[in-house]
CSV table of C-alpha atoms and ligand atoms in Angstrom, one decimal:
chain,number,residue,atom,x,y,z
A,1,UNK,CA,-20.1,-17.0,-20.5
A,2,UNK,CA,-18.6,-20.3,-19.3
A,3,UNK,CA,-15.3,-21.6,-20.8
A,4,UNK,CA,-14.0,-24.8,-20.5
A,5,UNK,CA,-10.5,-25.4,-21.5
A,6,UNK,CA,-8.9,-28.8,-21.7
A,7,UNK,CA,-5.3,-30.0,-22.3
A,8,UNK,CA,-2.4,-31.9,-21.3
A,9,UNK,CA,-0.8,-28.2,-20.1
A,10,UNK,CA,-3.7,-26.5,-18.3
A,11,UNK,CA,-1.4,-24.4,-16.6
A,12,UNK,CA,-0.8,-22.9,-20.1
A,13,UNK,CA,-3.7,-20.7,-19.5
A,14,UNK,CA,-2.6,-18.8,-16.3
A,15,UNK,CA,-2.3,-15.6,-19.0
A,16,UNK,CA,-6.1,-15.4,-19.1
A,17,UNK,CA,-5.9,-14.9,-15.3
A,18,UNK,CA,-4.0,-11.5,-16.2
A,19,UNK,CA,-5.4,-8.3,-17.3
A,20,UNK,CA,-9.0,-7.7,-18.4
A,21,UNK,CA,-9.8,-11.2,-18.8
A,22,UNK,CA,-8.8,-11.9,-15.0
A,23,UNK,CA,-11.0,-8.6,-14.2
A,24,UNK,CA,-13.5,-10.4,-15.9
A,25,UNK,CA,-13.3,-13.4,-14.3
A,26,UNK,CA,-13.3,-11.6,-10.8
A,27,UNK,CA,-16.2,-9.7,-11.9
A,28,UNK,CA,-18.1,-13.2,-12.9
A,29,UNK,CA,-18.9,-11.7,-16.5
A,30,UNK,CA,-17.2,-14.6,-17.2
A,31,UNK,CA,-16.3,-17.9,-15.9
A,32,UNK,CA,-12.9,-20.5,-16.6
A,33,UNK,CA,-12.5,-23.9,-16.3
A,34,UNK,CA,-9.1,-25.8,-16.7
A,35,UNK,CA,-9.0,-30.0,-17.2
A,36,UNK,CA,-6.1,-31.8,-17.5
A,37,UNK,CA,-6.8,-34.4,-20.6
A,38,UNK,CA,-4.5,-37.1,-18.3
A,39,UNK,CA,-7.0,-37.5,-15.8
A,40,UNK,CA,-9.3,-39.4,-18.3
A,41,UNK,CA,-6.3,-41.6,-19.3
A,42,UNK,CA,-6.3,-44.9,-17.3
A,43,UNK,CA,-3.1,-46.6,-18.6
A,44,UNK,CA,-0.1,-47.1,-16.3
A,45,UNK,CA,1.4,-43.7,-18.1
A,46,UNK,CA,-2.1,-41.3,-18.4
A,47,UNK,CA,-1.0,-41.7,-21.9
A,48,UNK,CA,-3.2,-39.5,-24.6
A,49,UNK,CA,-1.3,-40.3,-27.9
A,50,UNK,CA,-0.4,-43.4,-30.0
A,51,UNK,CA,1.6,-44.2,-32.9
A,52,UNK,CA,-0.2,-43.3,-36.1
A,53,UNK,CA,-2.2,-45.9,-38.1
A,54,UNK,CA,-0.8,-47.1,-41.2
A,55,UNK,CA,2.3,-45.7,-40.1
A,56,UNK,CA,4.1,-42.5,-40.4
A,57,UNK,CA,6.2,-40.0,-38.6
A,58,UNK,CA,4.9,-38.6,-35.2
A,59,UNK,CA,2.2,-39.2,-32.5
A,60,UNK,CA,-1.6,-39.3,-32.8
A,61,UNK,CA,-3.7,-38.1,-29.8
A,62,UNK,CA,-6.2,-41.0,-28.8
A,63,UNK,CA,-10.2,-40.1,-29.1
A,64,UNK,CA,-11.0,-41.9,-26.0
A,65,UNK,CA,-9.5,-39.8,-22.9
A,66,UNK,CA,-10.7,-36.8,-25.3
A,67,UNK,CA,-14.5,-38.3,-25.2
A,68,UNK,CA,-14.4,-38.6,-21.3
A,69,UNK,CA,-13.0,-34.9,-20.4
A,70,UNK,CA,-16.2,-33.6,-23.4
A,71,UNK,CA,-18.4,-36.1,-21.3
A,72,UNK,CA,-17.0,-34.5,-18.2
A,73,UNK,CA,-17.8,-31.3,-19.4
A,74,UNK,CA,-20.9,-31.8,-20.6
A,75,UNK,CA,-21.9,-33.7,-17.1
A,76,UNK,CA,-21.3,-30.5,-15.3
A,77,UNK,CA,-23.4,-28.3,-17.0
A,78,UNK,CA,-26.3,-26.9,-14.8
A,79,UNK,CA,-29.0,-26.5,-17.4
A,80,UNK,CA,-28.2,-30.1,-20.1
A,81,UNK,CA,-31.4,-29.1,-21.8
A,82,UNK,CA,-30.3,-25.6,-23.5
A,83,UNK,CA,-28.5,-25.4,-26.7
A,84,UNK,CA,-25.2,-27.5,-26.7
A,85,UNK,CA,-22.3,-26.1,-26.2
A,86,UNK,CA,-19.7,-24.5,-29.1
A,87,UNK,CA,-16.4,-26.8,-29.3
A,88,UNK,CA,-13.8,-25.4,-30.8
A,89,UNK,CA,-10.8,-27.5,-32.1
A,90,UNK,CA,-8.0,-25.4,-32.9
A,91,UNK,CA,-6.5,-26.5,-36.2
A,92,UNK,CA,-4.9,-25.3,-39.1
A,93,UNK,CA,-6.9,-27.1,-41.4
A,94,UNK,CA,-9.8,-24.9,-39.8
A,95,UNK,CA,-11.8,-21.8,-40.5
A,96,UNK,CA,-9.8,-18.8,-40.1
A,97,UNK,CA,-10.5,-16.8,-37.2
A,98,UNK,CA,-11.6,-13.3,-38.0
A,99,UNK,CA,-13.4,-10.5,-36.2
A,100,UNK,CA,-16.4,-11.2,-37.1
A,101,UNK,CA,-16.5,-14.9,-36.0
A,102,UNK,CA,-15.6,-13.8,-32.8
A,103,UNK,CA,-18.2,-11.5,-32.7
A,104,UNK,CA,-20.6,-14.5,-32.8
A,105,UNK,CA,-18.7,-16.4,-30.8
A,106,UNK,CA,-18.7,-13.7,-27.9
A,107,UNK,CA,-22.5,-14.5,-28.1
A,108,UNK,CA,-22.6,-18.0,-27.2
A,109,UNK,CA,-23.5,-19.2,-23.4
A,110,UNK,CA,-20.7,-22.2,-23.2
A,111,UNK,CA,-17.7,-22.1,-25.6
A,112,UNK,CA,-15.2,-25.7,-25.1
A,113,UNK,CA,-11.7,-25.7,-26.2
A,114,UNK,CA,-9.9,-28.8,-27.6
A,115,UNK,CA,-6.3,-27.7,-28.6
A,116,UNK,CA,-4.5,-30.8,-29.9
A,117,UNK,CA,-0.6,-31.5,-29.6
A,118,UNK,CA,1.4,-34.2,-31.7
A,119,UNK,CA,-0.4,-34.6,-34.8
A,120,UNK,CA,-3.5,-33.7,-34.0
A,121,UNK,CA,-6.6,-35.5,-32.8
A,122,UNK,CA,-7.7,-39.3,-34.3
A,123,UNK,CA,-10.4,-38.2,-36.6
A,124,UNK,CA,-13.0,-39.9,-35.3
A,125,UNK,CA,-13.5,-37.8,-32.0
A,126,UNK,CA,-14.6,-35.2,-34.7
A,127,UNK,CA,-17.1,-37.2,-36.5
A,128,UNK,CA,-18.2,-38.0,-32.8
A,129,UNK,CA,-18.4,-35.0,-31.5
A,130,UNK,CA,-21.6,-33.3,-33.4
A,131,UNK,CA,-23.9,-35.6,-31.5
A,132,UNK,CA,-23.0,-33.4,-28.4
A,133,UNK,CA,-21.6,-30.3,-29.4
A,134,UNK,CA,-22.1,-27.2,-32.2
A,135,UNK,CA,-18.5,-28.3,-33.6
A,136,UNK,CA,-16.1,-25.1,-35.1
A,137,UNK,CA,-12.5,-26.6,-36.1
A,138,UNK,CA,-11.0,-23.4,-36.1
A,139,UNK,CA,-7.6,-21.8,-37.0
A,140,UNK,CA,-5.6,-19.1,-36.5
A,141,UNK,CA,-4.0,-18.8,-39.6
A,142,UNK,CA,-1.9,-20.3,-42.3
A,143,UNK,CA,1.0,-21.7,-39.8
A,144,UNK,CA,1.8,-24.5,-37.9
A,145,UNK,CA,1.8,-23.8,-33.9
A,146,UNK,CA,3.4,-27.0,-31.7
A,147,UNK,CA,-0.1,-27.4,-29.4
A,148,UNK,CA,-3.2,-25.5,-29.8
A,149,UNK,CA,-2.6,-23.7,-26.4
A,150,UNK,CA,-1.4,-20.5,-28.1
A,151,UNK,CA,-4.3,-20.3,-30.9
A,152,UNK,CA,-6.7,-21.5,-27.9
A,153,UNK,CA,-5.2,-18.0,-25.9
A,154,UNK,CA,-5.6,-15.6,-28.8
A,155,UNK,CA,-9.1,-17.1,-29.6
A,156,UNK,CA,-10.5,-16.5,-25.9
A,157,UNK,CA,-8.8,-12.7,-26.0
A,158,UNK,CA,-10.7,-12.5,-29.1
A,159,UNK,CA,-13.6,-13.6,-28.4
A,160,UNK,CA,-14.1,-12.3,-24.6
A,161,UNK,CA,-13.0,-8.8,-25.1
A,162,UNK,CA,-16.4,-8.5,-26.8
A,163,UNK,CA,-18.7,-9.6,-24.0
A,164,UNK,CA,-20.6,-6.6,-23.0
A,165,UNK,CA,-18.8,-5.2,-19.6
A,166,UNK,CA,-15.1,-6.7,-20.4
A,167,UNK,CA,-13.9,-3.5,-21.8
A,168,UNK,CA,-13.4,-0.5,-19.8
A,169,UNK,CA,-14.7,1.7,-22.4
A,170,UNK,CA,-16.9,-0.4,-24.9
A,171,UNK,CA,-16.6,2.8,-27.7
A,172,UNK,CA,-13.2,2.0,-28.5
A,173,UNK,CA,-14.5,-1.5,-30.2
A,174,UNK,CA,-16.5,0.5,-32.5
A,175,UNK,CA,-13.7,1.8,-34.3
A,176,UNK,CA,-11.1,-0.9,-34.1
A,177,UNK,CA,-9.4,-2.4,-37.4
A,178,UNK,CA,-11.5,-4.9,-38.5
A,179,UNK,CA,-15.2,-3.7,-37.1
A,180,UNK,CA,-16.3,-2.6,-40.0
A,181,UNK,CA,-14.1,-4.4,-42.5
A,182,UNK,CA,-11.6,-1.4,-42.1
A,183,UNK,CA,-8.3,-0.5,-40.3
A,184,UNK,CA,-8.0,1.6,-37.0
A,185,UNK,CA,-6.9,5.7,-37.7
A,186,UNK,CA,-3.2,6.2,-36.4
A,187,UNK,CA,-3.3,7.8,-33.0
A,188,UNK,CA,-1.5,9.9,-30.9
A,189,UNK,CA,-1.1,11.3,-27.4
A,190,UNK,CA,1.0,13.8,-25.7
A,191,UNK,CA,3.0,15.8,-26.3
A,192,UNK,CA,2.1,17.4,-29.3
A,193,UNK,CA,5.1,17.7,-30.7
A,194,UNK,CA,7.6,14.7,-29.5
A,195,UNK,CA,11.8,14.7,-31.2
A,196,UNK,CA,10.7,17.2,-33.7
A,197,UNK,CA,7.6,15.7,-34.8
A,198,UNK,CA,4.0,16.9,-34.5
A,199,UNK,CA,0.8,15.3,-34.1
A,200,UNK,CA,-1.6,16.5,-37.2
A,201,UNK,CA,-2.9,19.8,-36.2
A,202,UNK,CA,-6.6,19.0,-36.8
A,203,UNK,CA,-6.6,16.8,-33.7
A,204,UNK,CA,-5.9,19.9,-31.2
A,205,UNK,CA,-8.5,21.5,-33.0
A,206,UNK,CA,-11.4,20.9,-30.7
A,207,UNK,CA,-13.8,20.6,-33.9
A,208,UNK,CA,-15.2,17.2,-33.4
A,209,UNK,CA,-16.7,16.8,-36.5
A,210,UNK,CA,-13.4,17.5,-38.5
A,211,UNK,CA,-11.7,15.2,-36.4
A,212,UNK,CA,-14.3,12.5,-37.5
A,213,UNK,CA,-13.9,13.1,-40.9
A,214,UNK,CA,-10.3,12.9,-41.0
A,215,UNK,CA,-10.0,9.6,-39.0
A,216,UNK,CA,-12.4,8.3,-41.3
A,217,UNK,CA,-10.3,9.4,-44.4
A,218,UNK,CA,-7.5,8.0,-42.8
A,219,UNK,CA,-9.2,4.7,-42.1
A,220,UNK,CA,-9.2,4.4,-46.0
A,221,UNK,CA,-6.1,5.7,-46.5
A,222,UNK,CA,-4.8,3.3,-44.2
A,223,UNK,CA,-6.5,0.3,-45.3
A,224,UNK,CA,-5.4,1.2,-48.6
A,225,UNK,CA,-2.1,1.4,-48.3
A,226,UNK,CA,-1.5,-1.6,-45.7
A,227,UNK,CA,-4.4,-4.0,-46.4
A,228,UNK,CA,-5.3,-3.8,-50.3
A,229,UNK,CA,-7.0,-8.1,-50.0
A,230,UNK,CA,-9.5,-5.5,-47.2
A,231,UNK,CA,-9.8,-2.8,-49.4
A,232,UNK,CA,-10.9,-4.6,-52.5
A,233,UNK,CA,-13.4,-6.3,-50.0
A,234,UNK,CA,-14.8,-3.0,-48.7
A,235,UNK,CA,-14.9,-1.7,-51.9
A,236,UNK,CA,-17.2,-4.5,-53.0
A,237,UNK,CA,-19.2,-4.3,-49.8
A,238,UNK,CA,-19.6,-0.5,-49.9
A,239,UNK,CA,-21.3,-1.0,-53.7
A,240,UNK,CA,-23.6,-3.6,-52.9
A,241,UNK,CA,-25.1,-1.3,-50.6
A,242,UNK,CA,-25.3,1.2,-52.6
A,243,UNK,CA,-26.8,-0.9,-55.4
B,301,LIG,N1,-0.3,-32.4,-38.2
B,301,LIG,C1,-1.2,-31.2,-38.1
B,301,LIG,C2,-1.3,-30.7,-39.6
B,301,LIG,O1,-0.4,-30.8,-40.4
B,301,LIG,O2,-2.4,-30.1,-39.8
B,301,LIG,C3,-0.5,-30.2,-37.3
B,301,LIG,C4,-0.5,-30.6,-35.8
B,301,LIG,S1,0.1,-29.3,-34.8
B,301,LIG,C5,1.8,-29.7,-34.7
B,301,LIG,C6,-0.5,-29.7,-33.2
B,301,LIG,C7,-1.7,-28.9,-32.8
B,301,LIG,O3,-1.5,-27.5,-32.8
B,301,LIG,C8,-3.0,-29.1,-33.7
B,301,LIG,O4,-3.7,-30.2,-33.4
B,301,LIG,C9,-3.8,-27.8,-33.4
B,301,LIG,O5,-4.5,-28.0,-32.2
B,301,LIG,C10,-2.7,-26.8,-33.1
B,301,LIG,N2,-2.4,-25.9,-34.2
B,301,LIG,C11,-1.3,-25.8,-35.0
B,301,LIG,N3,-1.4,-24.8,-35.9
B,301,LIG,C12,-2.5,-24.2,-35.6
B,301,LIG,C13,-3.2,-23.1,-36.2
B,301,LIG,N4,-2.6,-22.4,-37.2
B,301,LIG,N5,-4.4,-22.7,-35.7
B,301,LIG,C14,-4.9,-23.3,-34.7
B,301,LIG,N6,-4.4,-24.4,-34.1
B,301,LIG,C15,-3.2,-24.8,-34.5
């Protein structure tokens, strides 16, 4: 997969050089590319924002400089004939993230990221942008961040965790909250009893199959108690299958 990130703080994504997603990068499962929006701003200043039309408080980031880095971007693509690439413009006023969009998303060949800053993007940038891109304004929940940067960071942990290879071991995706609509079991490690307490005795059983069983009944349990708005959803889901 090929990521291209684009902002007026590139250096805000030197976390994704960390951890798994810098293994990944060394590994080539998965490719990063930084732009600074200021080098498509020609002004005296590289300036990217503008007062807002018809007035109002704040600053409005200008569709111009944003239209030459996506040109940029899409200039340096070696094969311009395949499907266009995913852009996805971190807003709150966007979809909401969930694990199953970035299931999808971890799919895609060529994902772009346009995280504004100030008040957001001039509007027409988006109405421009479908000629070139598959557009996704996208959110990570119902909050207002400073700069996308930080929703642009959890998106691309999201998403690229799920690209075959990332993971050390790709079983422990199958049974994270939110695979399957449902929280993780709790888990444990050593020692088996830690300040008095014990881990539940059926996991030093041995008996794989009981174990199974109860970290499925405790995936409901759980989901139950902590996520009732998933519950009532699973429910649902689990009798339209049936049905
Ligand atoms: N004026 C905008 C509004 O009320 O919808 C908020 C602008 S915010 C201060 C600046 C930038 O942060 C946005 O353009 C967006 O890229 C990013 N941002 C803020 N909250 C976000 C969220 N919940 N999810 C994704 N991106 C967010």
């Amino acid at each position: 997969m090929r990521i291209d990130l684009i902002s007026i703080f590139p250096e805000f994504f030197d976390v994704l050089d960390l951890s798994l997603i810098g293994k990944a990068q060394r590994e080539e499962l998965l490719t990063l590319h930084r732009h600074q929006l200021r080098d498509f701003s020609f002004d005296k200043h590289r300036s990217v924002d503008d007062t807002p039309t018809g007035g109002g408080a704040g600053m409005v980031m200008k569709p111009e400089p944003w239209a030459l880095a996506l040109e940029h971007v899409l200039a340096q693509r070696e094969t311009p004939s395949a499907e266009p690439p995913v852009l996805i413009i971190p807003t709150p006023a966007g979809e909401v993230l969930t694990q199953r969009t970035a299931q999808q998303l971890a799919q895609a060949e060529h994902l772009v990221f346009a995280p504004g800053r100030f008040e957001g993007i001039d509007q027409r940038l988006m109405d421009w942008a479908p000629e070139h891109f598959q557009v996704r304004p996208m959110s990570i929940g119902d909050y207002v961040l400073n700069g996308g940067e930080s929703a642009v960071v959890v998106m691309v942990e999201a998403i690229t965790r799920l690209i075959p290879g990332v993971l050390g071991n790709p079983e422990s995706l199958a049974e994270e909250s939110h695979a399957d609509g449902l929280l993780e079991y709790p888990v444990y490690t050593k020692p088996a009893r830690w300040r008095g307490v014990d881990v539940p005795e059926i996991l030093l059983s041995g008996d794989h199959a009981k174990i199974a069983a109860w970290r499925a009944k405790q995936q409901d349990l759980r989901t139950r108690k902590l996520r009732p708005d998933l519950w009532a959803k699973h429910v649902v889901a689990r009798e339209q299958n049936l049905t």
